[in-house]
Amino acid sequence: MTNDVNVYSICIKYVSISIIVTIMHVSLNPSVFKDLSKTPISAKDERILTIISYLGCGISSIFLGVTLLTYLSFEKLRRDYPSKILINLSVALLGLNMLFLVNSWLASFNSSAICITVAAIQHYFFLATFTWMGLGAINMYLALVKVFNSYVPSYILKFCALGWGLPLLVVSLVLAIDINSYGTSLSRALLQESTAFCWLKNDVTFYVTVVSFVTLVMVCNICVFVVVLVQIRKMRVNKPSSSRKGFLHDLRVVASLTFLLGLTWILTFVAWGAAKTPLLYLFSLLNSLQGFFIFLFYCLMKDNVRKQWRIHLCCGRFRQTEYSDSLL
């Protein structure tokens, strides 16, 4: 297997966040995720996938920035655990996307030190993205299945230590064992014959710290997703007269969790044979826009977020109405 950057890796991205996915977020670039199926992809498809990935990554970065600005500006939105986890996931995804966008430019300096640094940081944000998606799933499981009868001290602080500390530990070990695991690869991209990209060059390191890591998180997230579906099913059984509105609400919950938990990355493992190219297009589109979908489901479609927007951004008109209502 070669270390050349191929389309499969650029498609494997993010996650963003991601939730987070986030899926491989870095792998948005066919160069980041090696071609596991060995099925060839045409140069035309590779260029189109690359363009989709860069455009989607740029769009996601903008909306992730808006999401972070919203949650950090309005204190009422970040009081619960899921919101704090969402903020950390968004930071990881944004870092991954931003670095992905400038990766090739930084690699063009032909500096080994710069490329190793960029590859290591990108690897860090990639792992952090998946770690936070996994932590989001764990928190969801504890909220649904476990009953907290006692206060858990420093709950989010412990999550932060794991969410940011585990990726740092992995990257530090890679640097300590073989710093040359990071470096420059070449791939066809856009209008150029070849484009440099800073990422993992060592296959063993790639499969141990990327493929196995993503697989573990995805298995965990799929299990939690199934638990959520079972809970939704039980609720609907107890309410046989469920309305169309209730069905649409459940559908929105399922869709939002799909992107928050980074489940679209499952396409990475089923893109084989004749179905590989269309699945890669779907994968590249959904994962490169993970940040946009996070904004859509956790900002634009959330009542409490829209309420805060109206209060603070509508020239005080809504704020005055709300205050008047509270006096009645």
mmCIF file of C-alpha atoms in Angstrom:
data_model
loop_
_atom_site.group_PDB
_atom_site.id
_atom_site.type_symbol
_atom_site.label_atom_id
_atom_site.label_comp_id
_atom_site.label_asym_id
_atom_site.label_seq_id
_atom_site.Cartn_x
_atom_site.Cartn_y
_atom_site.Cartn_z
ATOM 1 C CA MET A 1 0.000 0.000 0.000
ATOM 2 C CA THR A 2 1.345 3.406 -0.859
ATOM 3 C CA ASN A 3 1.316 6.459 1.339
ATOM 4 C CA ASP A 4 0.054 8.652 -1.487
ATOM 5 C CA VAL A 5 -2.838 10.903 -0.678
ATOM 6 C CA ASN A 6 -5.877 9.420 -2.381
ATOM 7 C CA VAL A 7 -9.440 10.495 -2.805
ATOM 8 C CA TYR A 8 -10.673 8.149 -0.156
ATOM 9 C CA SER A 9 -8.797 10.041 2.472
ATOM 10 C CA ILE A 10 -9.912 13.495 1.494
ATOM 11 C CA CYS A 11 -13.423 12.298 1.688
ATOM 12 C CA ILE A 12 -12.914 10.990 5.143
ATOM 13 C CA LYS A 13 -13.139 13.900 7.268
ATOM 14 C CA TYR A 14 -14.614 15.625 10.183
ATOM 15 C CA VAL A 15 -16.730 16.528 12.537
ATOM 16 C CA SER A 16 -16.307 17.495 12.051
ATOM 17 C CA ILE A 17 -17.703 16.955 15.099
ATOM 18 C CA SER A 18 -18.588 15.734 15.745
ATOM 19 C CA ILE A 19 -20.211 15.122 16.030
ATOM 20 C CA ILE A 20 -18.840 14.614 15.044
ATOM 21 C CA VAL A 21 -18.272 14.493 14.047
ATOM 22 C CA THR A 22 -16.199 14.549 12.845
ATOM 23 C CA ILE A 23 -15.777 11.990 9.759
ATOM 24 C CA MET A 24 -12.551 11.417 8.849
ATOM 25 C CA HIS A 25 -12.864 15.080 9.145
ATOM 26 C CA VAL A 26 -9.318 15.439 8.245
ATOM 27 C CA SER A 27 -10.044 12.762 5.818
ATOM 28 C CA LEU A 28 -12.270 15.053 3.999
ATOM 29 C CA ASN A 29 -9.327 15.008 1.794
ATOM 30 C CA PRO A 30 -8.847 11.849 -0.173
ATOM 31 C CA SER A 31 -5.352 12.068 1.085
ATOM 32 C CA VAL A 32 -6.043 11.659 4.716
ATOM 33 C CA PHE A 33 -7.783 8.320 4.723
ATOM 34 C CA LYS A 34 -6.153 5.539 2.784
ATOM 35 C CA ASP A 35 -8.234 3.636 0.269
ATOM 36 C CA LEU A 36 -9.292 0.601 2.281
ATOM 37 C CA SER A 37 -11.097 -1.108 -0.571
ATOM 38 C CA LYS A 38 -8.364 -0.559 -3.166
ATOM 39 C CA THR A 39 -11.071 0.164 -5.756
ATOM 40 C CA PRO A 40 -9.758 2.764 -8.237
ATOM 41 C CA ILE A 41 -11.408 6.176 -8.564
ATOM 42 C CA SER A 42 -11.104 8.262 -11.705
ATOM 43 C CA ALA A 43 -9.148 11.508 -11.704
ATOM 44 C CA LYS A 44 -12.356 13.371 -12.590
ATOM 45 C CA ASP A 45 -14.227 11.957 -9.593
ATOM 46 C CA GLU A 46 -11.275 12.722 -7.347
ATOM 47 C CA ARG A 47 -11.216 16.367 -8.423
ATOM 48 C CA ILE A 48 -14.972 16.717 -7.948
ATOM 49 C CA LEU A 49 -14.809 15.090 -4.507
ATOM 50 C CA THR A 50 -11.953 17.382 -3.568
ATOM 51 C CA ILE A 51 -13.900 20.481 -4.619
ATOM 52 C CA ILE A 52 -16.975 19.290 -2.694
ATOM 53 C CA SER A 53 -14.830 18.670 0.369
ATOM 54 C CA TYR A 54 -13.167 22.087 0.303
ATOM 55 C CA LEU A 55 -16.422 23.952 -0.297
ATOM 56 C CA GLY A 56 -18.252 21.965 2.365
ATOM 57 C CA CYS A 57 -15.394 22.414 4.789
ATOM 58 C CA GLY A 58 -15.434 26.178 4.270
ATOM 59 C CA ILE A 59 -19.205 26.370 4.728
ATOM 60 C CA SER A 60 -19.005 24.229 7.865
ATOM 61 C CA SER A 61 -16.300 26.449 9.321
ATOM 62 C CA ILE A 62 -18.516 29.509 8.955
ATOM 63 C CA PHE A 63 -21.518 27.879 10.604
ATOM 64 C CA LEU A 64 -19.427 26.298 13.349
ATOM 65 C CA GLY A 65 -18.151 29.784 14.107
ATOM 66 C CA VAL A 66 -21.735 31.064 14.328
ATOM 67 C CA THR A 67 -22.677 28.125 16.562
ATOM 68 C CA LEU A 68 -19.786 28.804 18.928
ATOM 69 C CA LEU A 69 -20.491 32.533 18.970
ATOM 70 C CA THR A 70 -24.131 31.827 19.825
ATOM 71 C CA TYR A 71 -23.474 29.415 22.677
ATOM 72 C CA LEU A 72 -20.600 31.424 24.116
ATOM 73 C CA SER A 73 -22.522 34.706 23.948
ATOM 74 C CA PHE A 74 -25.708 33.502 25.635
ATOM 75 C CA GLU A 75 -24.999 32.047 29.070
ATOM 76 C CA LYS A 76 -28.451 30.468 29.323
ATOM 77 C CA LEU A 77 -27.648 28.169 26.410
ATOM 78 C CA ARG A 78 -24.600 26.554 27.960
ATOM 79 C CA ARG A 79 -25.859 25.610 31.399
ATOM 80 C CA ASP A 80 -26.456 21.916 30.725
ATOM 81 C CA TYR A 81 -23.951 19.158 29.965
ATOM 82 C CA PRO A 82 -24.999 18.485 26.330
ATOM 83 C CA SER A 83 -24.474 22.151 25.414
ATOM 84 C CA LYS A 84 -20.995 22.186 26.943
ATOM 85 C CA ILE A 85 -20.110 19.006 25.088
ATOM 86 C CA LEU A 86 -21.465 20.544 21.874
ATOM 87 C CA ILE A 87 -19.232 23.595 22.371
ATOM 88 C CA ASN A 88 -16.125 21.426 22.757
ATOM 89 C CA LEU A 89 -17.071 19.309 19.742
ATOM 90 C CA SER A 90 -17.578 22.457 17.678
ATOM 91 C CA VAL A 91 -14.147 23.773 18.702
ATOM 92 C CA ALA A 92 -12.513 20.494 17.663
ATOM 93 C CA LEU A 93 -14.389 20.404 14.352
ATOM 94 C CA LEU A 94 -13.619 24.038 13.607
ATOM 95 C CA GLY A 95 -9.931 23.503 14.306
ATOM 96 C CA LEU A 96 -9.938 20.447 12.067
ATOM 97 C CA ASN A 97 -11.722 22.238 9.227
ATOM 98 C CA MET A 98 -9.606 25.370 9.373
ATOM 99 C CA LEU A 99 -6.367 23.425 9.359
ATOM 100 C CA PHE A 100 -7.619 21.240 6.531
ATOM 101 C CA LEU A 101 -8.287 24.326 4.415
ATOM 102 C CA VAL A 102 -4.725 25.644 4.806
ATOM 103 C CA ASN A 103 -2.949 22.272 4.916
ATOM 104 C CA SER A 104 -1.871 22.180 1.279
ATOM 105 C CA TRP A 105 -0.742 25.810 1.403
ATOM 106 C CA LEU A 106 1.443 25.137 4.442
ATOM 107 C CA ALA A 107 2.787 21.977 2.807
ATOM 108 C CA SER A 108 3.847 24.021 -0.232
ATOM 109 C CA PHE A 109 6.648 25.589 1.836
ATOM 110 C CA ASN A 110 8.479 22.253 1.545
ATOM 111 C CA SER A 111 9.562 22.463 5.168
ATOM 112 C CA SER A 112 9.755 19.172 7.007
ATOM 113 C CA ALA A 113 9.376 20.879 10.381
ATOM 114 C CA ILE A 114 6.280 22.805 9.279
ATOM 115 C CA CYS A 115 4.651 19.763 7.714
ATOM 116 C CA ILE A 116 5.289 17.540 10.725
ATOM 117 C CA THR A 117 3.814 20.224 12.974
ATOM 118 C CA VAL A 118 0.757 20.682 10.757
ATOM 119 C CA ALA A 119 0.196 16.934 10.421
ATOM 120 C CA ALA A 120 0.497 16.421 14.183
ATOM 121 C CA ILE A 121 -1.946 19.255 14.964
ATOM 122 C CA GLN A 122 -4.395 18.001 12.339
ATOM 123 C CA HIS A 123 -4.123 14.497 13.776
ATOM 124 C CA TYR A 124 -4.799 15.969 17.224
ATOM 125 C CA PHE A 125 -7.954 17.817 16.149
ATOM 126 C CA PHE A 126 -9.135 14.767 14.252
ATOM 127 C CA LEU A 127 -8.810 12.549 17.320
ATOM 128 C CA ALA A 128 -10.335 15.262 19.517
ATOM 129 C CA THR A 129 -13.336 15.465 17.191
ATOM 130 C CA PHE A 130 -14.047 11.759 17.483
ATOM 131 C CA THR A 131 -13.314 11.725 21.192
ATOM 132 C CA TRP A 132 -15.903 14.429 21.806
ATOM 133 C CA MET A 133 -18.430 12.639 19.617
ATOM 134 C CA GLY A 134 -17.829 9.555 21.732
ATOM 135 C CA LEU A 135 -18.159 11.535 24.960
ATOM 136 C CA GLY A 136 -21.409 12.989 23.681
ATOM 137 C CA ALA A 137 -22.686 9.455 23.176
ATOM 138 C CA ILE A 138 -21.556 8.410 26.661
ATOM 139 C CA ASN A 139 -23.287 11.392 28.247
ATOM 140 C CA MET A 140 -26.436 10.583 26.292
ATOM 141 C CA TYR A 141 -26.332 6.966 27.456
ATOM 142 C CA LEU A 142 -25.897 7.978 31.081
ATOM 143 C CA ALA A 143 -28.812 10.391 30.782
ATOM 144 C CA LEU A 144 -31.115 7.822 29.171
ATOM 145 C CA VAL A 145 -30.214 4.587 30.923
ATOM 146 C CA LYS A 146 -28.483 5.466 34.146
ATOM 147 C CA VAL A 147 -30.116 7.418 36.946
ATOM 148 C CA PHE A 148 -27.938 9.936 38.735
ATOM 149 C CA ASN A 149 -29.027 10.034 42.363
ATOM 150 C CA SER A 150 -25.869 11.740 43.469
ATOM 151 C CA TYR A 151 -23.884 14.714 42.299
ATOM 152 C CA VAL A 152 -20.908 13.906 40.100
ATOM 153 C CA PRO A 153 -18.121 16.349 40.976
ATOM 154 C CA SER A 154 -16.324 18.091 38.113
ATOM 155 C CA TYR A 155 -18.303 16.121 35.532
ATOM 156 C CA ILE A 156 -17.519 18.341 32.535
ATOM 157 C CA LEU A 157 -13.972 18.969 33.771
ATOM 158 C CA LYS A 158 -13.349 15.224 33.659
ATOM 159 C CA PHE A 159 -14.839 15.070 30.183
ATOM 160 C CA CYS A 160 -12.551 17.914 29.077
ATOM 161 C CA ALA A 161 -9.508 16.150 30.508
ATOM 162 C CA LEU A 162 -10.401 13.062 28.485
ATOM 163 C CA GLY A 163 -11.655 14.880 25.389
ATOM 164 C CA TRP A 164 -8.535 16.999 24.973
ATOM 165 C CA GLY A 165 -6.035 14.922 26.936
ATOM 166 C CA LEU A 166 -6.455 11.550 25.199
ATOM 167 C CA PRO A 167 -5.733 12.933 21.695
ATOM 168 C CA LEU A 168 -2.726 14.798 23.104
ATOM 169 C CA LEU A 169 -1.422 11.566 24.617
ATOM 170 C CA VAL A 170 -1.793 9.667 21.338
ATOM 171 C CA VAL A 171 -0.094 12.361 19.245
ATOM 172 C CA SER A 172 2.696 12.721 21.823
ATOM 173 C CA LEU A 173 3.344 8.975 21.689
ATOM 174 C CA VAL A 174 3.501 9.034 17.886
ATOM 175 C CA LEU A 175 5.978 11.920 17.976
ATOM 176 C CA ALA A 176 8.068 10.201 20.631
ATOM 177 C CA ILE A 177 8.146 6.808 18.896
ATOM 178 C CA ASP A 178 8.656 7.990 15.309
ATOM 179 C CA ILE A 179 8.369 11.661 14.471
ATOM 180 C CA ASN A 180 8.704 10.790 10.783
ATOM 181 C CA SER A 181 5.299 9.103 10.900
ATOM 182 C CA TYR A 182 4.093 12.586 10.014
ATOM 183 C CA GLY A 183 5.073 14.158 6.733
ATOM 184 C CA THR A 184 4.095 15.134 3.192
ATOM 185 C CA SER A 185 2.141 13.083 0.677
ATOM 186 C CA LEU A 186 1.172 13.959 -2.866
ATOM 187 C CA SER A 187 -2.213 13.713 -4.535
ATOM 188 C CA ARG A 188 -3.984 14.984 -7.602
ATOM 189 C CA ALA A 189 -6.289 17.795 -6.626
ATOM 190 C CA LEU A 190 -8.302 20.529 -8.248
ATOM 191 C CA LEU A 191 -6.539 21.993 -11.275
ATOM 192 C CA GLN A 192 -3.016 20.953 -10.340
ATOM 193 C CA GLU A 193 -1.272 17.754 -11.272
ATOM 194 C CA SER A 194 -0.225 17.149 -7.693
ATOM 195 C CA THR A 195 -0.792 18.789 -4.362
ATOM 196 C CA ALA A 196 1.218 18.309 -1.190
ATOM 197 C CA PHE A 197 -0.702 17.404 1.959
ATOM 198 C CA CYS A 198 0.613 17.020 5.495
ATOM 199 C CA TRP A 199 -0.670 13.909 7.241
ATOM 200 C CA LEU A 200 0.344 10.483 8.543
ATOM 201 C CA LYS A 201 2.765 8.643 6.267
ATOM 202 C CA ASN A 202 3.226 5.462 8.290
ATOM 203 C CA ASP A 203 0.570 2.841 7.541
ATOM 204 C CA VAL A 204 0.841 1.094 10.909
ATOM 205 C CA THR A 205 0.456 4.372 12.786
ATOM 206 C CA PHE A 206 -2.468 5.301 10.561
ATOM 207 C CA TYR A 207 -4.384 2.078 11.181
ATOM 208 C CA VAL A 208 -3.650 2.003 14.909
ATOM 209 C CA THR A 209 -4.327 5.654 15.759
ATOM 210 C CA VAL A 210 -6.932 6.508 13.124
ATOM 211 C CA VAL A 211 -8.829 3.520 11.721
ATOM 212 C CA SER A 212 -9.040 1.593 15.004
ATOM 213 C CA PHE A 213 -9.865 4.770 16.944
ATOM 214 C CA VAL A 214 -12.681 5.715 14.559
ATOM 215 C CA THR A 215 -14.013 2.148 14.571
ATOM 216 C CA LEU A 216 -14.154 2.058 18.372
ATOM 217 C CA VAL A 217 -15.979 5.387 18.596
ATOM 218 C CA MET A 218 -18.404 4.424 15.831
ATOM 219 C CA VAL A 219 -19.300 1.126 17.532
ATOM 220 C CA CYS A 220 -19.959 2.995 20.778
ATOM 221 C CA ASN A 221 -22.021 5.676 19.051
ATOM 222 C CA ILE A 222 -24.065 3.164 17.068
ATOM 223 C CA CYS A 223 -24.953 1.339 20.294
ATOM 224 C CA VAL A 224 -26.113 4.579 21.913
ATOM 225 C CA PHE A 225 -28.037 5.493 18.776
ATOM 226 C CA VAL A 226 -29.881 2.168 18.926
ATOM 227 C CA VAL A 227 -30.724 2.784 22.593
ATOM 228 C CA VAL A 228 -32.177 6.175 21.655
ATOM 229 C CA LEU A 229 -34.264 4.614 18.876
ATOM 230 C CA VAL A 230 -35.595 2.011 21.315
ATOM 231 C CA GLN A 231 -36.542 4.750 23.775
ATOM 232 C CA ILE A 232 -38.332 6.699 21.044
ATOM 233 C CA ARG A 233 -40.150 3.539 19.996
ATOM 234 C CA LYS A 234 -41.306 2.895 23.561
ATOM 235 C CA MET A 235 -42.593 6.441 23.852
ATOM 236 C CA ARG A 236 -44.577 6.073 20.643
ATOM 237 C CA VAL A 237 -46.053 2.739 21.777
ATOM 238 C CA ASN A 238 -47.301 4.442 24.926
ATOM 239 C CA LYS A 239 -48.816 7.182 22.781
ATOM 240 C CA PRO A 240 -50.656 5.381 19.988
ATOM 241 C CA SER A 241 -52.381 8.569 18.928
ATOM 242 C CA SER A 242 -49.103 10.204 17.971
ATOM 243 C CA SER A 243 -49.604 13.027 15.557
ATOM 244 C CA ARG A 244 -47.714 13.848 12.398
ATOM 245 C CA LYS A 245 -46.005 16.613 14.362
ATOM 246 C CA GLY A 246 -44.703 14.045 16.837
ATOM 247 C CA PHE A 247 -43.374 11.896 14.013
ATOM 248 C CA LEU A 248 -41.548 14.848 12.471
ATOM 249 C CA HIS A 249 -40.084 15.684 15.883
ATOM 250 C CA ASP A 250 -38.749 12.137 16.236
ATOM 251 C CA LEU A 251 -37.352 12.293 12.716
ATOM 252 C CA ARG A 252 -35.553 15.523 13.559
ATOM 253 C CA VAL A 253 -34.103 13.946 16.710
ATOM 254 C CA VAL A 254 -32.799 10.975 14.729
ATOM 255 C CA ALA A 255 -31.302 13.213 12.031
ATOM 256 C CA SER A 256 -29.645 15.535 14.553
ATOM 257 C CA LEU A 257 -28.112 12.614 16.453
ATOM 258 C CA THR A 258 -26.838 11.129 13.202
ATOM 259 C CA PHE A 259 -24.651 14.186 12.634
ATOM 260 C CA LEU A 260 -23.840 14.865 16.287
ATOM 261 C CA LEU A 261 -22.567 11.306 16.755
ATOM 262 C CA GLY A 262 -20.829 11.290 13.370
ATOM 263 C CA LEU A 263 -22.758 8.244 12.155
ATOM 264 C CA THR A 264 -22.390 9.340 8.535
ATOM 265 C CA TRP A 265 -18.829 8.045 8.852
ATOM 266 C CA ILE A 266 -20.296 4.568 8.582
ATOM 267 C CA LEU A 267 -20.311 5.191 4.831
ATOM 268 C CA THR A 268 -16.525 4.986 5.032
ATOM 269 C CA PHE A 269 -16.688 1.309 5.888
ATOM 270 C CA VAL A 270 -19.306 0.310 3.313
ATOM 271 C CA ALA A 271 -17.900 2.171 0.299
ATOM 272 C CA TRP A 272 -16.752 -0.888 -1.610
ATOM 273 C CA GLY A 273 -16.935 -2.182 -5.151
ATOM 274 C CA ALA A 274 -19.395 -0.685 -7.609
ATOM 275 C CA ALA A 275 -21.110 1.356 -4.886
ATOM 276 C CA LYS A 276 -17.884 3.016 -3.797
ATOM 277 C CA THR A 277 -17.995 6.135 -5.984
ATOM 278 C CA PRO A 278 -21.633 7.169 -5.297
ATOM 279 C CA LEU A 279 -21.178 6.449 -1.587
ATOM 280 C CA LEU A 280 -18.026 8.566 -1.544
ATOM 281 C CA TYR A 281 -19.972 11.444 -3.069
ATOM 282 C CA LEU A 282 -22.638 11.063 -0.392
ATOM 283 C CA PHE A 283 -19.988 10.683 2.294
ATOM 284 C CA SER A 284 -18.036 13.730 1.145
ATOM 285 C CA LEU A 285 -21.158 15.890 0.962
ATOM 286 C CA LEU A 286 -22.592 14.901 4.355
ATOM 287 C CA ASN A 287 -19.349 14.927 6.306
ATOM 288 C CA SER A 288 -17.924 18.103 4.842
ATOM 289 C CA LEU A 289 -21.180 19.821 5.848
ATOM 290 C CA GLN A 290 -21.256 18.364 9.358
ATOM 291 C CA GLY A 291 -20.668 21.790 10.873
ATOM 292 C CA PHE A 292 -23.590 23.220 8.919
ATOM 293 C CA PHE A 293 -25.900 20.437 10.098
ATOM 294 C CA ILE A 294 -24.824 21.013 13.694
ATOM 295 C CA PHE A 295 -25.795 24.666 13.283
ATOM 296 C CA LEU A 296 -29.079 23.676 11.626
ATOM 297 C CA PHE A 297 -30.200 21.231 14.319
ATOM 298 C CA TYR A 298 -28.677 22.797 17.429
ATOM 299 C CA CYS A 299 -29.127 26.491 16.645
ATOM 300 C CA LEU A 300 -31.590 27.248 13.891
ATOM 301 C CA MET A 301 -34.125 24.560 14.854
ATOM 302 C CA LYS A 302 -33.872 24.933 18.646
ATOM 303 C CA ASP A 303 -36.552 27.069 20.259
ATOM 304 C CA ASN A 304 -34.402 28.314 23.143
ATOM 305 C CA VAL A 305 -31.624 29.397 20.768
ATOM 306 C CA ARG A 306 -34.017 31.258 18.488
ATOM 307 C CA LYS A 307 -35.528 32.894 21.563
ATOM 308 C CA GLN A 308 -32.114 34.189 22.648
ATOM 309 C CA TRP A 309 -31.485 35.487 19.136
ATOM 310 C CA ARG A 310 -34.777 37.368 19.181
ATOM 311 C CA ILE A 311 -34.142 38.796 22.637
ATOM 312 C CA HIS A 312 -30.654 40.080 21.862
ATOM 313 C CA LEU A 313 -30.817 40.776 18.128
ATOM 314 C CA CYS A 314 -34.273 42.284 17.575
ATOM 315 C CA CYS A 315 -33.548 45.777 18.870
ATOM 316 C CA GLY A 316 -35.128 45.016 22.222
ATOM 317 C CA ARG A 317 -38.645 44.627 20.771
ATOM 318 C CA PHE A 318 -39.003 40.995 21.800
ATOM 319 C CA ARG A 319 -37.249 41.682 25.092
ATOM 320 C CA GLN A 320 -39.803 44.352 25.966
ATOM 321 C CA THR A 321 -42.718 42.056 25.081
ATOM 322 C CA GLU A 322 -41.280 39.246 27.187
ATOM 323 C CA TYR A 323 -40.808 41.605 30.142
ATOM 324 C CA SER A 324 -44.372 42.885 29.844
ATOM 325 C CA ASP A 325 -45.732 39.335 29.769
ATOM 326 C CA SER A 326 -43.791 38.450 32.904
ATOM 327 C CA LEU A 327 -45.575 41.237 34.804
ATOM 328 C CA LEU A 328 -49.037 39.892 34.004
#
